[in-house]
Structure formats: structure tokens, C-alpha cells
Tab-separated table of C-alpha atoms in Angstrom:
chain	number	residue	atom	x	y	z
K	1	UNK	CA	72.972	244.181	18.949
K	2	UNK	CA	72.821	241.795	21.863
K	3	UNK	CA	75.392	242.713	24.513
K	4	UNK	CA	76.676	239.907	26.723
K	5	UNK	CA	79.132	240.396	29.576
K	6	UNK	CA	81.243	237.356	30.469
K	7	UNK	CA	83.042	237.448	33.793
K	8	UNK	CA	84.443	235.251	36.530
K	9	UNK	CA	87.214	235.112	39.073
K	10	UNK	CA	90.811	234.778	37.953
K	11	UNK	CA	91.441	231.195	36.854
K	12	UNK	CA	87.740	230.368	36.465
K	13	UNK	CA	87.986	229.895	32.707
K	14	UNK	CA	85.939	232.845	31.471
K	15	UNK	CA	88.272	233.282	28.510
K	16	UNK	CA	87.625	229.655	27.539
K	17	UNK	CA	83.919	230.456	27.466
K	18	UNK	CA	84.517	233.635	25.462
K	19	UNK	CA	86.610	231.747	22.901
K	20	UNK	CA	83.840	229.194	22.425
K	21	UNK	CA	81.320	232.011	21.909
K	22	UNK	CA	83.640	233.485	19.270
K	23	UNK	CA	83.726	230.109	17.503
K	24	UNK	CA	79.917	230.140	17.473
K	25	UNK	CA	79.893	233.569	15.803
K	26	UNK	CA	80.045	236.149	18.586
K	27	UNK	CA	82.150	239.303	18.279
K	28	UNK	CA	84.367	239.144	21.394
K	29	UNK	CA	86.247	242.010	22.999
K	30	UNK	CA	88.784	240.830	25.582
K	31	UNK	CA	89.266	243.405	28.352
K	32	UNK	CA	92.584	241.832	29.339
K	33	UNK	CA	93.884	242.256	25.793
K	34	UNK	CA	92.645	245.844	25.735
K	35	UNK	CA	94.303	246.423	29.125
K	36	UNK	CA	97.623	245.328	27.647
K	37	UNK	CA	97.177	247.628	24.653
K	38	UNK	CA	96.531	250.764	26.697
K	39	UNK	CA	99.751	250.378	28.683
K	40	UNK	CA	102.095	249.830	25.760
K	41	UNK	CA	105.104	252.165	25.531
K	42	UNK	CA	104.052	255.632	24.399
K	43	UNK	CA	100.464	255.268	25.646
K	44	UNK	CA	99.254	258.041	28.020
K	45	UNK	CA	98.039	255.394	30.473
K	46	UNK	CA	101.549	254.020	30.933
K	47	UNK	CA	102.863	257.509	31.667
K	48	UNK	CA	100.225	257.930	34.388
K	49	UNK	CA	101.150	254.563	35.919
K	50	UNK	CA	104.805	255.593	36.002
K	51	UNK	CA	103.914	258.884	37.676
K	52	UNK	CA	101.860	257.104	40.345
K	53	UNK	CA	103.994	254.018	41.046
K	54	UNK	CA	107.484	255.090	40.006
K	55	UNK	CA	110.233	253.701	37.801
K	56	UNK	CA	110.272	250.401	39.695
K	57	UNK	CA	107.272	249.202	37.615
K	58	UNK	CA	108.955	250.044	34.282
K	59	UNK	CA	111.408	247.676	32.618
K	60	UNK	CA	114.701	248.903	31.064
K	61	UNK	CA	113.130	248.718	27.570
K	62	UNK	CA	110.373	251.141	28.662
K	63	UNK	CA	107.616	248.505	28.856
K	64	UNK	CA	105.455	247.894	31.900
K	65	UNK	CA	106.842	245.381	34.389
K	66	UNK	CA	103.581	243.567	35.080
K	67	UNK	CA	104.968	241.318	37.772
K	68	UNK	CA	106.394	244.260	39.711
K	69	UNK	CA	103.127	246.188	39.408
K	70	UNK	CA	101.067	243.162	40.488
K	71	UNK	CA	103.291	242.664	43.526
K	72	UNK	CA	102.562	246.259	44.541
K	73	UNK	CA	98.826	246.511	43.981
K	74	UNK	CA	97.188	243.167	44.769
K	75	UNK	CA	98.135	243.123	48.475
K	76	UNK	CA	97.203	246.836	48.809
K	77	UNK	CA	93.571	247.862	48.190
K	78	UNK	CA	94.399	251.581	47.979
K	79	UNK	CA	97.092	250.942	45.384
K	80	UNK	CA	94.773	248.674	43.400
K	81	UNK	CA	92.036	251.323	43.444
K	82	UNK	CA	94.553	253.908	42.232
K	83	UNK	CA	95.572	251.640	39.348
K	84	UNK	CA	91.931	250.997	38.434
K	85	UNK	CA	91.276	254.753	38.388
K	86	UNK	CA	94.095	255.141	35.854
K	87	UNK	CA	93.433	252.166	33.602
K	88	UNK	CA	89.644	251.801	33.902
K	89	UNK	CA	88.587	254.785	31.761
K	90	UNK	CA	91.160	253.982	29.068
K	91	UNK	CA	90.089	250.338	28.884
K	92	UNK	CA	86.393	251.230	28.775
K	93	UNK	CA	86.852	253.799	26.005
K	94	UNK	CA	88.896	251.489	23.785
K	95	UNK	CA	86.624	248.504	24.420
K	96	UNK	CA	83.590	250.632	23.532
K	97	UNK	CA	85.169	251.579	20.211
K	98	UNK	CA	85.930	247.964	19.417
K	99	UNK	CA	82.397	246.841	20.290
K	100	UNK	CA	80.870	249.632	18.222
K	101	UNK	CA	82.827	248.375	15.204
K	102	UNK	CA	81.079	244.982	15.329
K	103	UNK	CA	78.420	244.126	12.704
K	104	UNK	CA	74.971	245.358	13.753
K	105	UNK	CA	73.465	241.851	13.703
K	106	UNK	CA	76.203	240.226	15.785
K	107	UNK	CA	76.272	239.128	19.401
K	108	UNK	CA	78.711	241.416	21.207
K	109	UNK	CA	80.575	239.651	24.020
K	110	UNK	CA	82.665	241.586	26.535
K	111	UNK	CA	85.135	239.300	28.312
K	112	UNK	CA	85.656	241.452	31.402
K	113	UNK	CA	87.146	240.323	34.749
K	114	UNK	CA	85.844	243.376	36.660
K	115	UNK	CA	82.342	243.502	35.188
K	116	UNK	CA	80.815	243.228	38.667
K	117	UNK	CA	83.340	245.303	40.588
K	118	UNK	CA	82.903	248.286	38.261
K	119	UNK	CA	79.124	247.941	37.934
K	120	UNK	CA	79.413	247.559	34.159
K	121	UNK	CA	77.011	244.605	34.068
K	122	UNK	CA	74.030	246.992	34.032
K	123	UNK	CA	74.934	247.994	30.467
K	124	UNK	CA	74.818	244.400	29.175
K	125	UNK	CA	71.632	242.621	28.163
K	126	UNK	CA	72.925	239.491	29.901
K	127	UNK	CA	75.657	238.729	32.421
K	128	UNK	CA	77.311	235.320	32.193
K	129	UNK	CA	79.366	234.302	35.227
K	130	UNK	CA	81.875	231.460	34.928
K	131	UNK	CA	82.492	229.655	38.212
K	132	UNK	CA	85.039	227.201	39.539
K	133	UNK	CA	85.979	226.388	43.135
K	134	UNK	CA	88.809	228.417	44.596
K	135	UNK	CA	91.271	225.578	45.136
K	136	UNK	CA	90.985	224.460	41.512
K	137	UNK	CA	91.551	228.032	40.391
K	138	UNK	CA	94.649	228.338	42.593
K	139	UNK	CA	96.058	225.075	41.236
K	140	UNK	CA	95.422	226.109	37.618
K	141	UNK	CA	97.136	229.455	38.016
K	142	UNK	CA	100.154	228.024	39.819
K	143	UNK	CA	100.597	225.214	37.297
K	144	UNK	CA	99.620	226.980	34.073
K	145	UNK	CA	100.816	230.548	34.649
K	146	UNK	CA	103.693	229.944	37.027
K	147	UNK	CA	102.334	232.295	39.688
K	148	UNK	CA	103.067	231.770	43.346
K	149	UNK	CA	100.224	230.541	45.530
K	150	UNK	CA	100.478	233.676	47.684
K	151	UNK	CA	100.181	235.910	44.625
K	152	UNK	CA	97.169	233.958	43.359
K	153	UNK	CA	95.338	234.221	46.664
K	154	UNK	CA	96.030	237.978	46.842
K	155	UNK	CA	94.510	238.360	43.364
K	156	UNK	CA	91.450	236.290	44.222
K	157	UNK	CA	90.899	238.289	47.431
K	158	UNK	CA	91.056	241.551	45.460
K	159	UNK	CA	88.164	240.506	43.213
K	160	UNK	CA	84.434	240.167	43.833
K	161	UNK	CA	83.272	237.066	45.676
K	162	UNK	CA	81.347	234.262	43.994
K	163	UNK	CA	78.221	235.401	45.843
K	164	UNK	CA	78.585	238.963	44.576
K	165	UNK	CA	78.922	237.703	41.021
K	166	UNK	CA	75.898	235.413	41.340
K	167	UNK	CA	73.803	238.390	42.425
K	168	UNK	CA	74.169	239.971	38.990
K	169	UNK	CA	74.375	236.722	36.973
K	170	UNK	CA	71.671	235.908	34.463
K	171	UNK	CA	73.579	232.724	33.655
K	172	UNK	CA	76.067	230.783	35.796
K	173	UNK	CA	78.343	228.331	33.965
K	174	UNK	CA	80.160	225.710	36.025
K	175	UNK	CA	83.692	225.228	34.696
K	176	UNK	CA	84.913	222.749	37.298
K	177	UNK	CA	84.569	219.825	34.887
K	178	UNK	CA	86.213	218.964	31.588
K	179	UNK	CA	86.658	221.363	28.637
K	180	UNK	CA	84.017	219.361	26.758
K	181	UNK	CA	81.527	219.894	29.602
K	182	UNK	CA	81.792	223.679	29.533
K	183	UNK	CA	81.802	223.715	25.706
K	184	UNK	CA	78.486	221.836	25.689
K	185	UNK	CA	77.045	224.287	28.228
K	186	UNK	CA	78.123	227.261	26.101
K	187	UNK	CA	76.649	225.683	22.961
K	188	UNK	CA	73.335	225.154	24.737
K	189	UNK	CA	73.340	228.742	25.989
K	190	UNK	CA	74.041	230.028	22.482
K	191	UNK	CA	71.340	228.048	20.693
K	192	UNK	CA	68.621	228.260	23.343
K	193	UNK	CA	69.039	231.822	24.566
K	194	UNK	CA	71.651	234.050	22.939
K	195	UNK	CA	70.825	233.449	19.276
K	196	UNK	CA	67.017	233.731	19.794
K	197	UNK	CA	67.503	236.841	21.963
K	198	UNK	CA	69.666	238.460	19.284
K	199	UNK	CA	67.090	237.618	16.614
K	200	UNK	CA	64.291	239.133	18.711
K	201	UNK	CA	66.303	242.332	19.207
K	202	UNK	CA	67.069	242.624	15.498
K	203	UNK	CA	63.440	242.132	14.466
K	204	UNK	CA	61.826	244.045	17.344
K	205	UNK	CA	59.977	240.953	18.578
K	206	UNK	CA	59.098	240.515	22.230
K	207	UNK	CA	59.180	237.076	23.832
K	208	UNK	CA	55.845	235.572	24.821
K	209	UNK	CA	54.640	232.894	27.171
K	210	UNK	CA	52.264	230.166	25.905
K	211	UNK	CA	48.593	231.127	25.969
K	212	UNK	CA	47.568	228.223	28.202
K	213	UNK	CA	46.982	229.619	31.686
K	214	UNK	CA	47.593	226.288	33.422
K	215	UNK	CA	51.069	226.110	31.855
K	216	UNK	CA	51.946	229.719	32.673
K	217	UNK	CA	50.813	230.240	36.280
K	218	UNK	CA	53.283	228.545	38.617
K	219	UNK	CA	54.045	228.245	42.307
K	220	UNK	CA	56.338	230.940	43.801
K	221	UNK	CA	59.910	230.882	42.514
K	222	UNK	CA	62.936	231.993	44.504
K	223	UNK	CA	64.551	233.592	41.453
K	224	UNK	CA	61.773	236.121	40.789
K	225	UNK	CA	63.166	238.825	43.051
K	226	UNK	CA	66.806	238.607	41.872
K	227	UNK	CA	65.655	238.547	38.252
K	228	UNK	CA	63.522	241.606	38.887
K	229	UNK	CA	66.364	243.421	40.645
K	230	UNK	CA	68.549	242.984	37.574
K	231	UNK	CA	65.795	244.200	35.249
K	232	UNK	CA	65.136	247.235	37.440
K	233	UNK	CA	68.841	248.107	37.680
K	234	UNK	CA	69.373	247.857	33.927
K	235	UNK	CA	66.288	249.889	33.063
K	236	UNK	CA	67.160	252.570	35.627
K	237	UNK	CA	70.694	252.822	34.236
K	238	UNK	CA	69.493	252.993	30.636
K	239	UNK	CA	66.807	255.603	31.297
K	240	UNK	CA	68.827	257.813	33.666
K	241	UNK	CA	70.119	260.058	30.899
K	242	UNK	CA	66.620	260.798	29.578
K	243	UNK	CA	65.713	262.679	32.799
K	244	UNK	CA	62.011	261.839	32.400
K	245	UNK	CA	61.845	258.850	34.772
K	246	UNK	CA	60.894	259.165	38.448
K	247	UNK	CA	61.553	255.557	39.484
K	248	UNK	CA	61.610	251.938	38.306
K	249	UNK	CA	59.878	249.367	40.535
K	250	UNK	CA	59.133	245.656	40.645
K	251	UNK	CA	55.352	245.216	40.791
K	252	UNK	CA	52.751	242.536	40.155
K	253	UNK	CA	52.389	239.059	41.595
K	254	UNK	CA	56.058	238.096	41.288
K	255	UNK	CA	56.878	241.001	43.637
K	256	UNK	CA	54.839	239.405	46.455
K	257	UNK	CA	56.739	236.637	48.296
K	258	UNK	CA	54.748	233.408	48.529
K	259	UNK	CA	52.216	234.228	45.797
K	260	UNK	CA	51.760	231.995	42.760
K	261	UNK	CA	51.992	233.926	39.502
K	262	UNK	CA	52.691	233.851	35.818
K	263	UNK	CA	56.439	233.462	35.367
K	264	UNK	CA	56.648	237.042	34.131
K	265	UNK	CA	58.493	239.909	35.793
K	266	UNK	CA	56.305	243.029	35.850
K	267	UNK	CA	58.101	246.348	36.192
K	268	UNK	CA	56.639	249.836	36.493
K	269	UNK	CA	58.451	252.856	35.098
K	270	UNK	CA	57.180	256.153	36.477
K	271	UNK	CA	57.515	259.205	34.235
K	272	UNK	CA	56.811	262.867	34.889
K	273	UNK	CA	54.388	262.999	31.941
K	274	UNK	CA	53.062	260.041	29.976
K	275	UNK	CA	53.800	261.859	26.733
K	276	UNK	CA	57.494	261.618	27.661
K	277	UNK	CA	57.315	257.898	26.935
K	278	UNK	CA	56.394	258.654	23.324
K	279	UNK	CA	59.535	260.681	22.668
K	280	UNK	CA	62.030	259.296	20.175
K	281	UNK	CA	64.871	259.400	22.714
K	282	UNK	CA	62.990	257.321	25.293
K	283	UNK	CA	61.806	254.830	22.696
K	284	UNK	CA	65.332	254.464	21.345
K	285	UNK	CA	66.719	253.846	24.837
K	286	UNK	CA	64.072	251.230	25.617
K	287	UNK	CA	64.605	249.485	22.271
K	288	UNK	CA	68.349	249.396	22.862
K	289	UNK	CA	67.726	247.948	26.325
K	290	UNK	CA	65.683	245.161	24.724
K	291	UNK	CA	62.055	246.256	25.175
K	292	UNK	CA	59.428	246.480	22.442
K	293	UNK	CA	56.340	248.720	22.527
K	294	UNK	CA	52.945	247.046	22.241
K	295	UNK	CA	50.590	249.349	20.394
K	296	UNK	CA	47.347	247.681	21.414
K	297	UNK	CA	47.736	248.096	25.157
K	298	UNK	CA	47.403	251.705	26.319
K	299	UNK	CA	45.390	251.515	29.537
K	300	UNK	CA	44.446	249.477	32.599
K	301	UNK	CA	40.922	248.756	33.795
K	302	UNK	CA	39.885	251.811	35.875
K	303	UNK	CA	38.948	251.323	39.525
K	304	UNK	CA	36.327	251.852	40.681
K	305	UNK	CA	34.511	250.753	37.544
K	306	UNK	CA	33.396	253.795	35.598
K	307	UNK	CA	36.173	256.024	36.977
K	308	UNK	CA	37.937	258.516	34.727
K	309	UNK	CA	40.035	256.359	32.430
K	310	UNK	CA	42.655	259.065	31.868
K	311	UNK	CA	44.277	258.244	35.215
K	312	UNK	CA	44.763	254.645	34.082
K	313	UNK	CA	46.544	255.312	30.796
K	314	UNK	CA	49.948	253.734	30.253
K	315	UNK	CA	52.443	252.487	27.699
K	316	UNK	CA	53.236	248.792	27.645
K	317	UNK	CA	56.411	247.038	26.494
K	318	UNK	CA	57.610	243.459	26.414
K	319	UNK	CA	61.168	242.187	26.765
K	320	UNK	CA	63.037	240.286	24.053
K	321	UNK	CA	64.812	237.741	26.273
K	322	UNK	CA	63.298	234.303	25.535
K	323	UNK	CA	64.354	232.972	28.951
K	324	UNK	CA	63.217	235.879	31.123
K	325	UNK	CA	59.788	237.218	30.226
K	326	UNK	CA	59.385	240.847	31.285
K	327	UNK	CA	56.464	243.277	31.008
K	328	UNK	CA	57.170	246.978	31.437
K	329	UNK	CA	54.291	249.298	32.371
K	330	UNK	CA	55.084	252.979	31.857
K	331	UNK	CA	52.708	255.127	33.905
K	332	UNK	CA	52.562	258.773	34.857
K	333	UNK	CA	53.897	259.448	38.338
K	334	UNK	CA	51.031	259.850	40.861
K	335	UNK	CA	48.368	258.737	38.359
K	336	UNK	CA	45.662	256.380	39.649
K	337	UNK	CA	47.145	253.397	37.802
K	338	UNK	CA	50.676	254.147	39.006
K	339	UNK	CA	49.515	254.466	42.612
K	340	UNK	CA	47.393	251.313	42.565
K	341	UNK	CA	50.242	249.158	41.204
K	342	UNK	CA	52.403	250.103	44.204
K	343	UNK	CA	49.553	249.942	46.711
K	344	UNK	CA	48.426	246.510	45.545
K	345	UNK	CA	51.961	245.140	45.870
K	346	UNK	CA	52.560	246.565	49.356
K	347	UNK	CA	49.104	245.575	50.608
K	348	UNK	CA	49.573	241.937	49.606
K	349	UNK	CA	53.112	241.892	51.018
K	350	UNK	CA	51.934	243.090	54.429
K	351	UNK	CA	48.573	241.306	54.619
K	352	UNK	CA	49.143	237.532	54.294
K	353	UNK	CA	45.422	236.787	54.521
K	354	UNK	CA	44.725	238.951	51.468
K	355	UNK	CA	47.654	237.372	49.625
K	356	UNK	CA	46.285	233.915	50.363
K	357	UNK	CA	42.771	234.946	49.299
K	358	UNK	CA	44.161	236.184	45.989
K	359	UNK	CA	46.055	232.917	45.534
K	360	UNK	CA	42.850	230.963	46.171
K	361	UNK	CA	41.026	233.034	43.565
K	362	UNK	CA	43.808	232.393	41.070
K	363	UNK	CA	43.587	228.654	41.648
K	364	UNK	CA	39.811	228.724	41.229
K	365	UNK	CA	40.011	230.601	37.948
K	366	UNK	CA	42.646	228.231	36.601
K	367	UNK	CA	40.075	225.432	36.804
K	368	UNK	CA	37.614	227.274	34.553
K	369	UNK	CA	39.770	229.262	32.112
K	370	UNK	CA	42.225	227.617	29.744
K	371	UNK	CA	43.736	230.660	28.038
K	372	UNK	CA	45.852	233.307	29.691
K	373	UNK	CA	43.665	236.048	28.202
K	374	UNK	CA	40.507	234.501	29.657
K	375	UNK	CA	42.132	234.013	33.029
K	376	UNK	CA	43.329	237.640	33.175
K	377	UNK	CA	39.895	239.013	32.212
K	378	UNK	CA	38.141	236.832	34.768
K	379	UNK	CA	40.193	238.333	37.610
K	380	UNK	CA	38.762	241.838	37.108
K	381	UNK	CA	35.732	241.426	39.443
K	382	UNK	CA	38.085	240.305	42.218
K	383	UNK	CA	40.288	243.332	41.589
K	384	UNK	CA	37.283	245.641	41.995
K	385	UNK	CA	36.680	244.397	45.539
K	386	UNK	CA	40.400	244.290	46.260
K	387	UNK	CA	40.745	247.919	45.236
K	388	UNK	CA	38.316	248.982	47.967
K	389	UNK	CA	39.956	246.826	50.637
K	390	UNK	CA	43.429	248.050	49.679
K	391	UNK	CA	42.273	251.679	49.910
K	392	UNK	CA	40.849	251.041	53.373
K	393	UNK	CA	44.155	249.476	54.424
K	394	UNK	CA	46.132	252.413	53.051
K	395	UNK	CA	44.000	254.862	55.035
K	396	UNK	CA	44.308	252.838	58.244
K	397	UNK	CA	48.061	252.441	58.018
K	398	UNK	CA	48.984	255.811	56.504
K	399	UNK	CA	50.562	254.067	53.508
K	400	UNK	CA	52.254	256.263	50.926
K	401	UNK	CA	53.871	255.114	47.669
K	402	UNK	CA	57.653	254.987	47.592
């Protein structure tokens, strides 16, 4: 099922967003609610909190005194870290059980304040960050929850910054306006991205760009690198347990600053042996991460022309996210195709004249080829010459793949 993490600073309104997603049909697990459950009287987590912080955080009826605990931990980073170490595993385990109980065809939403701080966003297909300016958040919490301003500011300071959240955000929702404004934004997100993404995952369908080259190739976009970083991080996290992967890297034209490209993130996954990619465990992990194998694409064009094609074999997958088109190229570590993908990227990054020459060739071909397939095929002669120049550069500079 599609996994969506919803997060935001305290008072930002993330729970409002999660409630609207539930109304649209999502299965929502609220980390705050789970956090309250795991510290109820008789729970092992509450006993650990009492051992660490003492009786002063326990009320006469045996329940947790949340206000007393908050007053202790939010001004003190070490105390907050100690509390997180106690409650974090218990919350994660119970939330995982609740999410696993959701229907297989549902959209699973995890309303989690510390999604960024704990690095849990890498396990979600999408991260949705709800934002609101700090002063509005302070006012809301003072007026609506009765907290003191000092307490609110301590809590905000203990969380990730807006910039840190944006780094991992696939979607940023502005909740500084009216409730109707954010509801409309959530509805649009649901219908245009979440529901189609979930349908693609369920059917094993990868998202595709239009086949008109002039509509697909665009000028450089500032979001290519952050999008790629999120894809790389999620794939690396998903594949870590398989122990067959050597590295995950952003490659292709979108990895070269200043180069026009198809709005597609290309990622290379290195494996010890290409046959590893055909194993059921690896395929299951990639499918769960949202990537679909393409069975008609098993090799790249060898360079130089006529070279042994075995060094250019690969497995190719496409992502299911309709708003972030991703191609995954699985190649054997140190194979000719694996090496050239990294060399080509680094060569163009460090040689602006070659980057600009490639851009000029792209623009020329766009004037004579309408379809993406025709445009891609027409670039092969240029690649043959580029392969030789890149090799010469690698020898001159002592370049090695990393």
C-alpha cells in the first residue's frame, strides 16, 4: 500500500491535514495517540519513564503527569533524548502493527511529529510537511491549548527546523490560511497524486512521461537534486537488508547542474552480481518501494560500438509516483555500463564546455525528432564520440568512480 508520512512543527496543523486525508479514505495512524497509549498505567514504557525521571512525573492516580514531564524534557536536550529513547521504540512498534492492519489497497498515512528527527521519512513513499509561520503557531498553542508562550517556544526549539523538514518534503502544504484553504490543498493532493500513486502501486504500473520530446525535455530545474537525494535515500534504506547492493547514485542529465534534461530522475543501483537483482527478495523490496521492472530493457548500447555487450547488461525499473518520474538502472558493480554512467556524470559536471556541447546537441535533435524514443536513439552517435573524450579525461585526471 502507499505509505505517506505527514509531519510538521507543533501547532502547524498536521493533524488537520491527517483528518482530511482520513475523510477522503486514508487509513491514518496518529503517533501522538499511540504515544498516549504506550504510557498508560501498567504499560512497560511508563515504568521505564518513572525509573528515569522519578515519581515527580507520575500523578497520584498512577497516570503520567504530562505537564510535569514536558517541563523537564523540553528545555533539556539530554532529557528529551532520554525520553525519546524510551518511548520511540514502543511507539514505532505499535504504530507498525496498526498500519499493517490496514486494508491492502488503502493509503496508509502516518501522522508523526518526529518523522524527520528520527529519520523515519525514508520508509514512506511520500513525505508531506505542513508549514505555518512560527508566530502563528505560538499564538494557536497559547490560545487553543492553554500552554505558556515559554513552553511553546521550548517545544518548537526542540523540533526540526522548517528548513530541515523541507529537505525531506515531497509535498509542502501551507496552513497559514483558512481551514478551507488547506482542505482544498489536501483534496488536490489526494486526487492528483496520492490516489493515482496508490492505484499504480496496486496494479504494478509505472508512471510515464508523454512521448513528445519537445514536451519532456526542459531547462534545468532546481528541484532535481533534492528529489534525487530523497529517491537515493529511500532506495538505499529499502535495499540495505538485502546485502547485495554496493551503492545507489544519482546519474544522468538531471545529475549535472545547468544541463537541460527530461524531467526524469535517473538512479543507478550497483549490485555485486547482476543475477542478484533477479532474486525474489530484491524484487519484493523494490516493488514495495514503488518500482516496477521493465522486461524489455535489459542492456545499454555498448561503447565503443561492437564492444562485448555483456558488460552493458542491466535491469531497468520505473517508479510509480505520477508526480516524480524515476528510472532505476541496476548494473553490476565495476561493469562497463556501471562505470560509464558515473564517468559521464562526473565528466560533464567538471567540464562545462562538454556540458554545453551536449546541451547544444540536445537542442538540435529536438528540432528534428518529435518522439522521445526517436530523440533518445538519435543521441547515440554523439555518445560514441563522448565516450572517447570522457575516457581521455579520466586518464588525464586520474578519475576513479565513487
